[in-house]
Amino acid sequence: MNDYIDIYCERTMPGLWSEPLNALSNISFLIAAWAIFQLTRRQQKVAIGIWILITLATSIGIGSALFHTFATQWARLLDVIPIMLFQLGFLWLYSRQVVRMKYGYAGGLLVGFFFASNFSNNFTNVLNGSLSYAPAFLVLLGLGLYHYQQQKREPFVLLAASGVFLLALSFRTLDRAICPYFSTDTHFLWHLCNGILLYLSARALILNRSLMD
């Protein structure tokens, strides 16, 4: 569980401060969590589901910062688990409170997404691991098209989130390839983009949710 993990070119040696940009850029998730809280507080009383998303966004930032600081397997788990939980939580809340799916359909969507995401994790060597996020991108794009077609409040917000996600994936895909030319790689830009992604996704939910749950 304490095996040293070295997969980013910013890290050149073991140590707690060998990935400063990758660690510090996780402030993006903390800012996103604060912005989500401020938005939902202006709209209505902060619902339990939104509190969970805020907590998970904060956990992503803390877990990822720990991973890029300690670079161990236990820290990696603190990084990846909150990410998956945020995705599942957002998908459940959006499908129930915006799409207004019945429990069974929403649950089936969650199960399908979970297994698709786990299957895609078998391809961590493809596109520098970015292919593992294909299910998340496709689901977000599908929700973005639905959001626009149904002319929800701020109809383009999830399509914008999809564009930010695609940009983030590009930075994640390229970061190893540009190591010889840019020693800090572009992984920190993946973090910054994903903070924006989390906020835009939550914004679409908060501005359009109904109280089904």
mmCIF file of N, CA and C in Angstrom, residues 63-188:
data_model
loop_
_atom_site.group_PDB
_atom_site.id
_atom_site.type_symbol
_atom_site.label_atom_id
_atom_site.label_comp_id
_atom_site.label_asym_id
_atom_site.label_seq_id
_atom_site.Cartn_x
_atom_site.Cartn_y
_atom_site.Cartn_z
ATOM 1 N N GLY A 63 -7.875 14.821 -1.777
ATOM 2 C CA GLY A 63 -7.320 13.517 -2.129
ATOM 3 C C GLY A 63 -6.285 13.605 -3.224
ATOM 4 N N SER A 64 -6.565 14.406 -4.246
ATOM 5 C CA SER A 64 -5.605 14.559 -5.338
ATOM 6 C C SER A 64 -4.336 15.269 -4.863
ATOM 7 N N ALA A 65 -4.499 16.263 -4.004
ATOM 8 C CA ALA A 65 -3.317 16.944 -3.460
ATOM 9 C C ALA A 65 -2.457 15.979 -2.654
ATOM 10 N N LEU A 66 -3.096 15.117 -1.881
ATOM 11 C CA LEU A 66 -2.343 14.118 -1.112
ATOM 12 C C LEU A 66 -1.616 13.148 -2.043
ATOM 13 N N PHE A 67 -2.300 12.734 -3.114
ATOM 14 C CA PHE A 67 -1.676 11.804 -4.051
ATOM 15 C C PHE A 67 -0.445 12.422 -4.700
ATOM 16 N N HIS A 68 -0.563 13.674 -5.122
ATOM 17 C CA HIS A 68 0.574 14.312 -5.794
ATOM 18 C C HIS A 68 1.640 14.775 -4.800
ATOM 19 N N THR A 69 1.326 14.694 -3.525
ATOM 20 C CA THR A 69 2.326 14.998 -2.499
ATOM 21 C C THR A 69 3.059 13.744 -2.042
ATOM 22 N N PHE A 70 2.299 12.695 -1.700
ATOM 23 C CA PHE A 70 2.897 11.478 -1.156
ATOM 24 C C PHE A 70 3.211 10.431 -2.221
ATOM 25 N N ALA A 71 2.455 10.430 -3.333
ATOM 26 C CA ALA A 71 2.689 9.501 -4.452
ATOM 27 C C ALA A 71 2.718 8.048 -3.993
ATOM 28 N N THR A 72 1.722 7.652 -3.209
ATOM 29 C CA THR A 72 1.615 6.272 -2.734
ATOM 30 C C THR A 72 0.245 5.717 -3.128
ATOM 31 N N GLN A 73 0.092 4.395 -2.993
ATOM 32 C CA GLN A 73 -1.153 3.756 -3.399
ATOM 33 C C GLN A 73 -2.323 4.197 -2.516
ATOM 34 N N TRP A 74 -2.095 4.319 -1.209
ATOM 35 C CA TRP A 74 -3.200 4.745 -0.343
ATOM 36 C C TRP A 74 -3.674 6.146 -0.712
ATOM 37 N N ALA A 75 -2.731 7.016 -1.087
ATOM 38 C CA ALA A 75 -3.109 8.370 -1.485
ATOM 39 C C ALA A 75 -3.831 8.356 -2.833
ATOM 40 N N ARG A 76 -3.436 7.453 -3.693
ATOM 41 C CA ARG A 76 -4.117 7.325 -4.991
ATOM 42 C C ARG A 76 -5.585 6.963 -4.802
ATOM 43 N N LEU A 77 -5.875 6.091 -3.841
ATOM 44 C CA LEU A 77 -7.265 5.716 -3.574
ATOM 45 C C LEU A 77 -8.071 6.920 -3.087
ATOM 46 N N LEU A 78 -7.430 7.773 -2.287
ATOM 47 C CA LEU A 78 -8.098 8.988 -1.834
ATOM 48 C C LEU A 78 -8.341 9.960 -2.984
ATOM 49 N N ASP A 79 -7.630 9.763 -4.072
ATOM 50 C CA ASP A 79 -7.798 10.576 -5.273
ATOM 51 C C ASP A 79 -8.935 10.036 -6.135
ATOM 52 N N VAL A 80 -8.919 8.748 -6.456
ATOM 53 C CA VAL A 80 -9.845 8.205 -7.455
ATOM 54 C C VAL A 80 -11.240 7.912 -6.899
ATOM 55 N N ILE A 81 -11.340 7.537 -5.633
ATOM 56 C CA ILE A 81 -12.658 7.172 -5.084
ATOM 57 C C ILE A 81 -13.611 8.372 -5.043
ATOM 58 N N PRO A 82 -13.193 9.541 -4.529
ATOM 59 C CA PRO A 82 -14.122 10.682 -4.557
ATOM 60 C C PRO A 82 -14.529 11.102 -5.973
ATOM 61 N N ILE A 83 -13.633 10.929 -6.943
ATOM 62 C CA ILE A 83 -13.974 11.267 -8.327
ATOM 63 C C ILE A 83 -15.129 10.403 -8.813
ATOM 64 N N MET A 84 -15.028 9.094 -8.590
ATOM 65 C CA MET A 84 -16.101 8.191 -9.006
ATOM 66 C C MET A 84 -17.394 8.500 -8.257
ATOM 67 N N LEU A 85 -17.298 8.760 -6.966
ATOM 68 C CA LEU A 85 -18.494 9.048 -6.180
ATOM 69 C C LEU A 85 -19.165 10.343 -6.635
ATOM 70 N N PHE A 86 -18.370 11.345 -6.995
ATOM 71 C CA PHE A 86 -18.957 12.593 -7.501
ATOM 72 C C PHE A 86 -19.696 12.335 -8.804
ATOM 73 N N GLN A 87 -19.087 11.565 -9.698
ATOM 74 C CA GLN A 87 -19.734 11.259 -10.969
ATOM 75 C C GLN A 87 -21.062 10.539 -10.752
ATOM 76 N N LEU A 88 -21.055 9.541 -9.884
ATOM 77 C CA LEU A 88 -22.276 8.782 -9.605
ATOM 78 C C LEU A 88 -23.325 9.663 -8.928
ATOM 79 N N GLY A 89 -22.879 10.489 -7.978
ATOM 80 C CA GLY A 89 -23.805 11.366 -7.274
ATOM 81 C C GLY A 89 -24.446 12.378 -8.205
ATOM 82 N N PHE A 90 -23.633 12.995 -9.062
ATOM 83 C CA PHE A 90 -24.180 13.972 -10.009
ATOM 84 C C PHE A 90 -25.146 13.299 -10.975
ATOM 85 N N LEU A 91 -24.773 12.147 -11.513
ATOM 86 C CA LEU A 91 -25.618 11.450 -12.474
ATOM 87 C C LEU A 91 -26.958 11.065 -11.852
ATOM 88 N N TRP A 92 -26.931 10.599 -10.609
ATOM 89 C CA TRP A 92 -28.169 10.248 -9.915
ATOM 90 C C TRP A 92 -29.059 11.478 -9.722
ATOM 91 N N LEU A 93 -28.486 12.557 -9.216
ATOM 92 C CA LEU A 93 -29.274 13.756 -8.935
ATOM 93 C C LEU A 93 -29.817 14.380 -10.216
ATOM 94 N N TYR A 94 -29.001 14.426 -11.262
ATOM 95 C CA TYR A 94 -29.462 15.035 -12.517
ATOM 96 C C TYR A 94 -30.564 14.180 -13.146
ATOM 97 N N SER A 95 -30.361 12.867 -13.173
ATOM 98 C CA SER A 95 -31.353 11.997 -13.805
ATOM 99 C C SER A 95 -32.673 12.013 -13.032
ATOM 100 N N ARG A 96 -32.613 12.134 -11.709
ATOM 101 C CA ARG A 96 -33.821 12.151 -10.897
ATOM 102 C C ARG A 96 -34.469 13.530 -10.838
ATOM 103 N N GLN A 97 -33.672 14.569 -10.650
ATOM 104 C CA GLN A 97 -34.226 15.878 -10.337
ATOM 105 C C GLN A 97 -34.343 16.815 -11.537
ATOM 106 N N VAL A 98 -33.674 16.492 -12.638
ATOM 107 C CA VAL A 98 -33.790 17.313 -13.843
ATOM 108 C C VAL A 98 -34.491 16.522 -14.951
ATOM 109 N N VAL A 99 -33.963 15.354 -15.279
ATOM 110 C CA VAL A 99 -34.611 14.503 -16.294
ATOM 111 C C VAL A 99 -35.915 13.926 -15.745
ATOM 112 N N ARG A 100 -36.002 13.779 -14.435
ATOM 113 C CA ARG A 100 -37.160 13.232 -13.729
ATOM 114 C C ARG A 100 -37.390 11.758 -14.066
ATOM 115 N N MET A 101 -36.298 11.016 -14.125
ATOM 116 C CA MET A 101 -36.383 9.573 -14.324
ATOM 117 C C MET A 101 -36.970 8.899 -13.094
ATOM 118 N N LYS A 102 -37.615 7.764 -13.304
ATOM 119 C CA LYS A 102 -38.049 6.941 -12.187
ATOM 120 C C LYS A 102 -36.831 6.279 -11.547
ATOM 121 N N TYR A 103 -37.014 5.812 -10.329
ATOM 122 C CA TYR A 103 -35.903 5.202 -9.584
ATOM 123 C C TYR A 103 -35.225 4.089 -10.379
ATOM 124 N N GLY A 104 -36.018 3.222 -10.976
ATOM 125 C CA GLY A 104 -35.456 2.068 -11.673
ATOM 126 C C GLY A 104 -34.582 2.462 -12.844
ATOM 127 N N TYR A 105 -35.065 3.415 -13.645
ATOM 128 C CA TYR A 105 -34.281 3.866 -14.803
ATOM 129 C C TYR A 105 -33.008 4.587 -14.359
ATOM 130 N N ALA A 106 -33.153 5.444 -13.356
ATOM 131 C CA ALA A 106 -31.976 6.169 -12.859
ATOM 132 C C ALA A 106 -30.960 5.198 -12.265
ATOM 133 N N GLY A 107 -31.455 4.206 -11.520
ATOM 134 C CA GLY A 107 -30.553 3.208 -10.958
ATOM 135 C C GLY A 107 -29.855 2.394 -12.038
ATOM 136 N N GLY A 108 -30.610 2.019 -13.089
ATOM 137 C CA GLY A 108 -30.002 1.285 -14.200
ATOM 138 C C GLY A 108 -28.928 2.095 -14.904
ATOM 139 N N LEU A 109 -29.191 3.404 -15.058
ATOM 140 C CA LEU A 109 -28.188 4.287 -15.671
ATOM 141 C C LEU A 109 -26.924 4.322 -14.838
ATOM 142 N N LEU A 110 -27.078 4.407 -13.521
ATOM 143 C CA LEU A 110 -25.928 4.435 -12.619
ATOM 144 C C LEU A 110 -25.127 3.141 -12.711
ATOM 145 N N VAL A 111 -25.824 2.008 -12.697
ATOM 146 C CA VAL A 111 -25.140 0.712 -12.762
ATOM 147 C C VAL A 111 -24.390 0.581 -14.084
ATOM 148 N N GLY A 112 -25.051 0.967 -15.190
ATOM 149 C CA GLY A 112 -24.392 0.890 -16.495
ATOM 150 C C GLY A 112 -23.160 1.768 -16.564
ATOM 151 N N PHE A 113 -23.277 2.984 -16.035
ATOM 152 C CA PHE A 113 -22.131 3.890 -16.046
ATOM 153 C C PHE A 113 -20.996 3.350 -15.191
ATOM 154 N N PHE A 114 -21.334 2.801 -14.025
ATOM 155 C CA PHE A 114 -20.302 2.272 -13.136
ATOM 156 C C PHE A 114 -19.518 1.150 -13.805
ATOM 157 N N PHE A 115 -20.221 0.219 -14.433
ATOM 158 C CA PHE A 115 -19.531 -0.903 -15.068
ATOM 159 C C PHE A 115 -18.765 -0.458 -16.314
ATOM 160 N N ALA A 116 -19.316 0.497 -17.075
ATOM 161 C CA ALA A 116 -18.598 1.015 -18.241
ATOM 162 C C ALA A 116 -17.312 1.709 -17.814
ATOM 163 N N SER A 117 -17.379 2.463 -16.715
ATOM 164 C CA SER A 117 -16.185 3.151 -16.221
ATOM 165 C C SER A 117 -15.135 2.168 -15.743
ATOM 166 N N ASN A 118 -15.572 1.123 -15.035
ATOM 167 C CA ASN A 118 -14.623 0.116 -14.571
ATOM 168 C C ASN A 118 -14.011 -0.657 -15.724
ATOM 169 N N PHE A 119 -14.806 -0.939 -16.759
ATOM 170 C CA PHE A 119 -14.270 -1.630 -17.936
ATOM 171 C C PHE A 119 -13.241 -0.758 -18.648
ATOM 172 N N SER A 120 -13.539 0.526 -18.775
ATOM 173 C CA SER A 120 -12.612 1.423 -19.477
ATOM 174 C C SER A 120 -11.297 1.580 -18.731
ATOM 175 N N ASN A 121 -11.292 1.285 -17.441
ATOM 176 C CA ASN A 121 -10.046 1.365 -16.671
ATOM 177 C C ASN A 121 -9.038 0.294 -17.075
ATOM 178 N N ASN A 122 -9.474 -0.679 -17.887
ATOM 179 C CA ASN A 122 -8.549 -1.677 -18.400
ATOM 180 C C ASN A 122 -7.638 -1.117 -19.481
ATOM 181 N N PHE A 123 -7.923 0.104 -19.918
ATOM 182 C CA PHE A 123 -7.164 0.698 -21.019
ATOM 183 C C PHE A 123 -6.370 1.912 -20.545
ATOM 184 N N THR A 124 -5.752 1.765 -19.383
ATOM 185 C CA THR A 124 -4.998 2.882 -18.805
ATOM 186 C C THR A 124 -3.747 3.240 -19.602
ATOM 187 N N ASN A 125 -3.325 2.360 -20.500
ATOM 188 C CA ASN A 125 -2.145 2.663 -21.318
ATOM 189 C C ASN A 125 -2.510 3.327 -22.640
ATOM 190 N N VAL A 126 -3.800 3.483 -22.909
ATOM 191 C CA VAL A 126 -4.246 4.099 -24.159
ATOM 192 C C VAL A 126 -4.466 5.589 -23.934
ATOM 193 N N LEU A 127 -3.867 6.409 -24.797
ATOM 194 C CA LEU A 127 -4.002 7.872 -24.682
ATOM 195 C C LEU A 127 -3.615 8.369 -23.295
ATOM 196 N N ASN A 128 -2.555 7.772 -22.759
ATOM 197 C CA ASN A 128 -2.055 8.156 -21.435
ATOM 198 C C ASN A 128 -3.126 8.005 -20.351
ATOM 199 N N GLY A 129 -3.998 7.022 -20.525
ATOM 200 C CA GLY A 129 -5.039 6.761 -19.542
ATOM 201 C C GLY A 129 -6.318 7.552 -19.747
ATOM 202 N N SER A 130 -6.328 8.469 -20.711
ATOM 203 C CA SER A 130 -7.508 9.315 -20.905
ATOM 204 C C SER A 130 -8.707 8.538 -21.430
ATOM 205 N N LEU A 131 -8.457 7.408 -22.113
ATOM 206 C CA LEU A 131 -9.567 6.611 -22.624
ATOM 207 C C LEU A 131 -10.451 6.099 -21.487
ATOM 208 N N SER A 132 -9.894 5.969 -20.293
ATOM 209 C CA SER A 132 -10.682 5.491 -19.158
ATOM 210 C C SER A 132 -11.790 6.472 -18.778
ATOM 211 N N TYR A 133 -11.689 7.723 -19.258
ATOM 212 C CA TYR A 133 -12.722 8.714 -18.967
ATOM 213 C C TYR A 133 -13.741 8.835 -20.092
ATOM 214 N N ALA A 134 -13.651 7.972 -21.106
ATOM 215 C CA ALA A 134 -14.582 8.041 -22.231
ATOM 216 C C ALA A 134 -16.041 7.913 -21.799
ATOM 217 N N PRO A 135 -16.402 6.950 -20.914
ATOM 218 C CA PRO A 135 -17.811 6.881 -20.493
ATOM 219 C C PRO A 135 -18.298 8.168 -19.841
ATOM 220 N N ALA A 136 -17.465 8.776 -19.006
ATOM 221 C CA ALA A 136 -17.863 10.016 -18.338
ATOM 222 C C ALA A 136 -18.081 11.128 -19.355
ATOM 223 N N PHE A 137 -17.190 11.230 -20.346
ATOM 224 C CA PHE A 137 -17.338 12.274 -21.358
ATOM 225 C C PHE A 137 -18.595 12.053 -22.195
ATOM 226 N N LEU A 138 -18.843 10.803 -22.606
ATOM 227 C CA LEU A 138 -20.005 10.523 -23.451
ATOM 228 C C LEU A 138 -21.311 10.767 -22.706
ATOM 229 N N VAL A 139 -21.357 10.392 -21.427
ATOM 230 C CA VAL A 139 -22.562 10.636 -20.631
ATOM 231 C C VAL A 139 -22.783 12.137 -20.468
ATOM 232 N N LEU A 140 -21.721 12.877 -20.169
ATOM 233 C CA LEU A 140 -21.853 14.322 -19.997
ATOM 234 C C LEU A 140 -22.305 14.980 -21.295
ATOM 235 N N LEU A 141 -21.755 14.544 -22.415
ATOM 236 C CA LEU A 141 -22.159 15.098 -23.708
ATOM 237 C C LEU A 141 -23.631 14.793 -23.980
ATOM 238 N N GLY A 142 -24.051 13.556 -23.669
ATOM 239 C CA GLY A 142 -25.452 13.198 -23.853
ATOM 240 C C GLY A 142 -26.377 14.055 -22.995
ATOM 241 N N LEU A 143 -25.996 14.276 -21.750
ATOM 242 C CA LEU A 143 -26.786 15.134 -20.873
ATOM 243 C C LEU A 143 -26.777 16.577 -21.379
ATOM 244 N N GLY A 144 -25.646 16.991 -21.940
ATOM 245 C CA GLY A 144 -25.562 18.344 -22.492
ATOM 246 C C GLY A 144 -26.511 18.538 -23.665
ATOM 247 N N LEU A 145 -26.599 17.529 -24.532
ATOM 248 C CA LEU A 145 -27.526 17.607 -25.663
ATOM 249 C C LEU A 145 -28.976 17.620 -25.183
ATOM 250 N N TYR A 146 -29.252 16.797 -24.173
ATOM 251 C CA TYR A 146 -30.598 16.794 -23.582
ATOM 252 C C TYR A 146 -30.908 18.156 -22.970
ATOM 253 N N HIS A 147 -29.980 18.686 -22.226
ATOM 254 C CA HIS A 147 -30.160 19.965 -21.536
ATOM 255 C C HIS A 147 -30.472 21.069 -22.540
ATOM 256 N N TYR A 148 -29.768 21.056 -23.675
ATOM 257 C CA TYR A 148 -29.998 22.061 -24.706
ATOM 258 C C TYR A 148 -31.323 21.825 -25.423
ATOM 259 N N GLN A 149 -31.583 20.582 -25.788
ATOM 260 C CA GLN A 149 -32.805 20.270 -26.529
ATOM 261 C C GLN A 149 -34.061 20.619 -25.745
ATOM 262 N N GLN A 150 -34.008 20.378 -24.425
ATOM 263 C CA GLN A 150 -35.154 20.670 -23.567
ATOM 264 C C GLN A 150 -35.208 22.135 -23.130
ATOM 265 N N GLN A 151 -34.232 22.914 -23.587
ATOM 266 C CA GLN A 151 -34.166 24.342 -23.264
ATOM 267 C C GLN A 151 -34.299 24.594 -21.758
ATOM 268 N N LYS A 152 -33.463 23.887 -21.022
ATOM 269 C CA LYS A 152 -33.386 24.116 -19.588
ATOM 270 C C LYS A 152 -32.756 25.483 -19.319
ATOM 271 N N ARG A 153 -32.828 25.916 -18.082
ATOM 272 C CA ARG A 153 -32.158 27.175 -17.734
ATOM 273 C C ARG A 153 -30.672 27.055 -18.053
ATOM 274 N N GLU A 154 -30.125 28.106 -18.704
ATOM 275 C CA GLU A 154 -28.746 28.075 -19.199
ATOM 276 C C GLU A 154 -28.538 26.809 -20.049
ATOM 277 N N PRO A 155 -29.203 26.724 -21.187
ATOM 278 C CA PRO A 155 -29.232 25.484 -21.971
ATOM 279 C C PRO A 155 -27.873 25.017 -22.482
ATOM 280 N N PHE A 156 -26.910 25.911 -22.572
ATOM 281 C CA PHE A 156 -25.602 25.530 -23.099
ATOM 282 C C PHE A 156 -24.611 25.115 -22.009
ATOM 283 N N VAL A 157 -25.018 25.164 -20.742
ATOM 284 C CA VAL A 157 -24.029 25.030 -19.668
ATOM 285 C C VAL A 157 -23.378 23.644 -19.660
ATOM 286 N N LEU A 158 -24.133 22.584 -19.910
ATOM 287 C CA LEU A 158 -23.520 21.252 -19.910
ATOM 288 C C LEU A 158 -22.725 20.986 -21.185
ATOM 289 N N LEU A 159 -23.117 21.609 -22.283
ATOM 290 C CA LEU A 159 -22.288 21.514 -23.483
ATOM 291 C C LEU A 159 -20.970 22.241 -23.266
ATOM 292 N N ALA A 160 -21.025 23.357 -22.567
ATOM 293 C CA ALA A 160 -19.780 24.056 -22.209
ATOM 294 C C ALA A 160 -18.931 23.181 -21.302
ATOM 295 N N ALA A 161 -19.581 22.495 -20.343
ATOM 296 C CA ALA A 161 -18.854 21.585 -19.464
ATOM 297 C C ALA A 161 -18.199 20.465 -20.270
ATOM 298 N N SER A 162 -18.897 19.965 -21.298
ATOM 299 C CA SER A 162 -18.337 18.920 -22.158
ATOM 300 C C SER A 162 -17.106 19.438 -22.895
ATOM 301 N N GLY A 163 -17.172 20.687 -23.359
ATOM 302 C CA GLY A 163 -16.012 21.273 -24.035
ATOM 303 C C GLY A 163 -14.828 21.426 -23.105
ATOM 304 N N VAL A 164 -15.090 21.845 -21.865
ATOM 305 C CA VAL A 164 -14.022 21.958 -20.868
ATOM 306 C C VAL A 164 -13.438 20.583 -20.568
ATOM 307 N N PHE A 165 -14.296 19.575 -20.482
ATOM 308 C CA PHE A 165 -13.840 18.214 -20.219
ATOM 309 C C PHE A 165 -12.947 17.721 -21.354
ATOM 310 N N LEU A 166 -13.343 18.001 -22.600
ATOM 311 C CA LEU A 166 -12.526 17.595 -23.746
ATOM 312 C C LEU A 166 -11.164 18.281 -23.713
ATOM 313 N N LEU A 167 -11.150 19.559 -23.351
ATOM 314 C CA LEU A 167 -9.877 20.276 -23.217
ATOM 315 C C LEU A 167 -9.036 19.660 -22.103
ATOM 316 N N ALA A 168 -9.674 19.329 -20.982
ATOM 317 C CA ALA A 168 -8.965 18.708 -19.861
ATOM 318 C C ALA A 168 -8.360 17.377 -20.285
ATOM 319 N N LEU A 169 -9.135 16.582 -21.015
ATOM 320 C CA LEU A 169 -8.635 15.287 -21.496
ATOM 321 C C LEU A 169 -7.460 15.464 -22.445
ATOM 322 N N SER A 170 -7.487 16.528 -23.238
ATOM 323 C CA SER A 170 -6.362 16.806 -24.142
ATOM 324 C C SER A 170 -5.097 17.086 -23.337
ATOM 325 N N PHE A 171 -5.218 17.885 -22.289
ATOM 326 C CA PHE A 171 -4.057 18.168 -21.441
ATOM 327 C C PHE A 171 -3.564 16.879 -20.776
ATOM 328 N N ARG A 172 -4.495 16.038 -20.334
ATOM 329 C CA ARG A 172 -4.113 14.787 -19.672
ATOM 330 C C ARG A 172 -3.422 13.841 -20.642
ATOM 331 N N THR A 173 -3.893 13.835 -21.886
ATOM 332 C CA THR A 173 -3.327 12.944 -22.897
ATOM 333 C C THR A 173 -1.923 13.378 -23.305
ATOM 334 N N LEU A 174 -1.708 14.670 -23.370
ATOM 335 C CA LEU A 174 -0.445 15.192 -23.888
ATOM 336 C C LEU A 174 0.651 15.305 -22.852
ATOM 337 N N ASP A 175 0.321 15.189 -21.557
ATOM 338 C CA ASP A 175 1.304 15.594 -20.547
ATOM 339 C C ASP A 175 2.577 14.762 -20.582
ATOM 340 N N ARG A 176 2.478 13.456 -20.887
ATOM 341 C CA ARG A 176 3.703 12.658 -20.975
ATOM 342 C C ARG A 176 4.472 12.943 -22.262
ATOM 343 N N ALA A 177 3.743 13.222 -23.336
ATOM 344 C CA ALA A 177 4.388 13.435 -24.634
ATOM 345 C C ALA A 177 5.238 14.697 -24.656
ATOM 346 N N ILE A 178 4.832 15.698 -23.867
ATOM 347 C CA ILE A 178 5.578 16.961 -23.913
ATOM 348 C C ILE A 178 6.626 17.061 -22.812
ATOM 349 N N CYS A 179 6.809 15.987 -22.059
ATOM 350 C CA CYS A 179 7.818 16.020 -20.987
ATOM 351 C C CYS A 179 9.194 16.484 -21.456
ATOM 352 N N PRO A 180 9.666 16.016 -22.631
ATOM 353 C CA PRO A 180 11.000 16.460 -23.056
ATOM 354 C C PRO A 180 11.087 17.957 -23.321
ATOM 355 N N TYR A 181 9.947 18.603 -23.527
ATOM 356 C CA TYR A 181 9.943 20.021 -23.893
ATOM 357 C C TYR A 181 9.416 20.925 -22.783
ATOM 358 N N PHE A 182 8.633 20.335 -21.869
ATOM 359 C CA PHE A 182 8.008 21.121 -20.798
ATOM 360 C C PHE A 182 8.021 20.256 -19.552
ATOM 361 N N SER A 183 9.030 20.438 -18.734
ATOM 362 C CA SER A 183 9.336 19.465 -17.682
ATOM 363 C C SER A 183 8.230 19.321 -16.635
ATOM 364 N N THR A 184 7.383 20.321 -16.488
ATOM 365 C CA THR A 184 6.316 20.205 -15.497
ATOM 366 C C THR A 184 5.080 19.529 -16.053
ATOM 367 N N ASP A 185 5.074 19.144 -17.305
ATOM 368 C CA ASP A 185 3.967 18.540 -18.050
ATOM 369 C C ASP A 185 2.696 19.391 -17.953
ATOM 370 N N THR A 186 1.548 18.853 -18.361
ATOM 371 C CA THR A 186 0.310 19.634 -18.373
ATOM 372 C C THR A 186 -0.746 19.049 -17.446
ATOM 373 N N HIS A 187 -0.343 18.188 -16.528
ATOM 374 C CA HIS A 187 -1.326 17.564 -15.650
ATOM 375 C C HIS A 187 -2.002 18.586 -14.735
ATOM 376 N N PHE A 188 -1.273 19.627 -14.361
ATOM 377 C CA PHE A 188 -1.874 20.648 -13.497
ATOM 378 C C PHE A 188 -3.008 21.372 -14.215
#
